[in-house]
Amino acid sequence: MEKRVRVRFAPSPTGGLHMGGVRTALFNYLFAKKHGGDFILRIEDTDQTRFVEGAEAYIINALKWCGISPNEGVGFGDGPHAPYRQSERKESGIYKKYADRLIESGHAYYAFDTSEELDEMRKRLEAAKVVAPQYNAVTRQNMRNSLTLPEDEVKKLLDSGAKYVIRLKVPRNEEIRFNDIIRGWVVVNSAQVDDKVLLKSDGMPTYHLAHIVDDIEMKISHAVRGEEWLPSAPAHILIYRYLGLENDMPKLAHLPLILNPDGNGKISKREARFPVFPLSWHDPREAMPYIGYKETGYYPEAFVNILALLGWNPGNNEEIFSLEQLSALFDFERVHKSGAKFDPEKAKWFNQQYLRKHTDAELAEVFKPILKEKGYERSDAFLADFCRLVKEKVQFVHEFWNHGKYVFEAPTAYDEKVMTKKWNDKSKAIYSAVTAKFTAVNDWTVDNITKSFHDAEAEVGKVDMQVLRVLVSGVAGGPQLFDMLALIGKEEVLNRLNIALSTLS
RNA sequence: GGCCCGUUCGUCUAGGGGUUAGGACACGUCCCUUUCACGGAUGAAACACGGGUUCGAUUCCCGUACGGGCUACCA
């Protein structure tokens, strides 16, 4: 029988969760949904020195905003395998128990080396031109551990409470292979793997031990994580093997990384000229917060859609997908092996697609408070009309203001390019005639405005619509002109025209 | 440096032994439009390189180059 699909997202609370992490969470979520399985949030806080206040809450909020909530885990009601925080799980002695099992079977050992001694070893090896200094089958023979020390001395050290770590005893020369769902067979020689620390001297497990213990205990079926874990996967295989759990271990899937758009490397918060966090993140150790996608005006649906298509695609030409659709379509077979550079421009385009799905009334509702901040209030009907006219020009709701503020405010200047090119000594008479015709309009509707404009043209000849636009709005572009005039209102339009005509010569 | 992973238009990608190598973003041109857009059409733009295998390779294999990841008592 196939194992029930149970996947986990297991971040460490060392900072805000950035878009790469969110994508890992998303792929886990989609895979779980696709197979009717479980999606678990586990907090890997085994490094107490890197704990950051607020990071865990941030991770939870970010997942919620994206709509990819786990159905089990920290912040989501826990579940049958509580607790889901490794620092709390440690209390039961579970990690030590597994480490002891490895000691007993001879696949792990105690090491008493101080960090100074380890430094010395590395320096010594570097001086000896060893290319990759590491604690391994060869070098461990010269270090202070339960393999080199006499048995009674080891016992004495242990009894006296000396600091020690437990290390994995990696064989000297053995081929380790595993079948990655995304990458296929990966082969590494154990000579490349160092004797990883399993249990630290503060009694906490390292990631390597902890995630394996928890994945087993929590019956995880697939470990889906970023490519940065690929190099340590062989060590993990060994741990499962020595624990006698190779047949119970989760299937491995290493996701390609999200790369910086320009230059190189994986996305980094510092150099990015675009948001990297889903929500604004203020690291307590830093002065300035990083702005998030949410605060930039992205819809969570758009953000998720963008992420889903970075490293995965459905195999056809469609690009706009809801979470539900993605859940039905997602498949590791269609996940790429290579990293994807993030394109901020296309991200904006995605948001635009989602913005257009909203009704005028919905957009108005969101724009209302933004407008109020600018000091203006209008009826819902007016705002819906406004949004209908301007929505095709914007990618974000907040852009409604920049693209349409002249609806609310009279111009203080007139687009120079248009005016120098099109305004001449005949203009004043022409637009005065237009103003006169407008004044005579009783019912200020688009039809009547259009008609009176034509009447003016019958009298004075062709009238340049763009100049009229500039006289009323100040700018060269904008929504359909007569719609705009109707929205602004007769009195205000006439006011603006009269001011324009009296200031321009 | 070593090890691992990767490489189709600028970017995201489809495809896959014989194709006019398809789509999307961005960009150019045109059409629609008495203004502004949307929209439509269209253009420029890619199989990293060298060897094999093959009747034929962008597709399979091997090298090279380039890119990325890892190289902690961090995850």
Short mmCIF file of C-alpha atoms in Angstrom, two decimals, chain A residues 12-23 52 54-55 58-59 61-63 65-66 258 267-286 288-300 303-304 306-307 342:
data_model
loop_
_atom_site.label_atom_id
_atom_site.label_comp_id
_atom_site.label_asym_id
_atom_site.label_seq_id
_atom_site.Cartn_x
_atom_site.Cartn_y
_atom_site.Cartn_z
CA SER A 12 13.99 27.70 11.09
CA PRO A 13 12.85 30.89 12.82
CA THR A 14 16.01 32.81 12.03
CA GLY A 15 14.40 35.60 10.06
CA GLY A 16 11.58 36.50 7.73
CA LEU A 17 10.45 33.86 5.29
CA HIS A 18 11.40 35.00 1.81
CA MET A 19 9.86 34.12 -1.52
CA GLY A 20 12.15 31.14 -2.06
CA GLY A 21 10.95 29.64 1.19
CA VAL A 22 7.37 30.42 0.34
CA ARG A 23 7.76 28.61 -2.94
CA VAL A 52 14.99 35.76 15.99
CA GLY A 54 8.97 37.43 15.65
CA ALA A 55 10.26 35.13 12.93
CA TYR A 58 5.97 35.96 10.59
CA ILE A 59 6.24 32.54 8.95
CA ASN A 61 1.25 34.91 8.94
CA ALA A 62 2.99 34.70 5.60
CA LEU A 63 1.60 31.23 4.91
CA TRP A 65 -1.71 35.40 3.64
CA CYS A 66 -0.71 33.18 0.73
CA ILE A 258 15.02 31.02 -7.35
CA ILE A 267 17.73 35.70 -4.24
CA SER A 268 18.98 37.89 -1.46
CA LYS A 269 17.05 40.46 0.48
CA ARG A 270 19.82 42.99 0.54
CA GLU A 271 20.52 43.61 -3.10
CA ALA A 272 17.05 43.04 -4.50
CA ARG A 273 15.29 45.95 -6.18
CA PHE A 274 11.97 44.21 -5.72
CA PRO A 275 10.21 42.73 -2.71
CA VAL A 276 11.58 39.40 -1.53
CA PHE A 277 9.28 38.93 1.42
CA PRO A 278 5.57 38.11 1.16
CA LEU A 279 4.75 40.50 4.00
CA SER A 280 6.84 43.40 5.20
CA TRP A 281 9.50 42.08 7.54
CA HIS A 282 11.22 44.08 10.18
CA ASP A 283 14.19 42.21 11.52
CA PRO A 284 14.73 43.28 15.14
CA ARG A 285 18.47 43.45 14.45
CA GLU A 286 18.10 45.84 11.55
CA MET A 288 14.89 49.35 8.28
CA PRO A 289 12.07 46.95 7.45
CA TYR A 290 11.88 45.15 4.11
CA ILE A 291 8.69 45.87 2.22
CA GLY A 292 6.57 42.89 1.31
CA TYR A 293 4.54 41.85 -1.71
CA LYS A 294 1.36 42.49 0.20
CA GLU A 295 2.35 46.03 1.05
CA THR A 296 3.53 46.63 -2.51
CA GLY A 297 0.00 45.97 -3.65
CA TYR A 298 0.19 42.38 -4.83
CA TYR A 299 -2.78 40.10 -4.48
CA PRO A 300 -1.87 36.89 -2.67
CA PHE A 303 1.98 36.15 -5.72
CA VAL A 304 1.23 32.45 -5.44
CA ILE A 306 4.04 33.82 -9.86
CA LEU A 307 5.83 31.47 -7.49
CA PHE A 342 12.99 35.92 -11.05
#
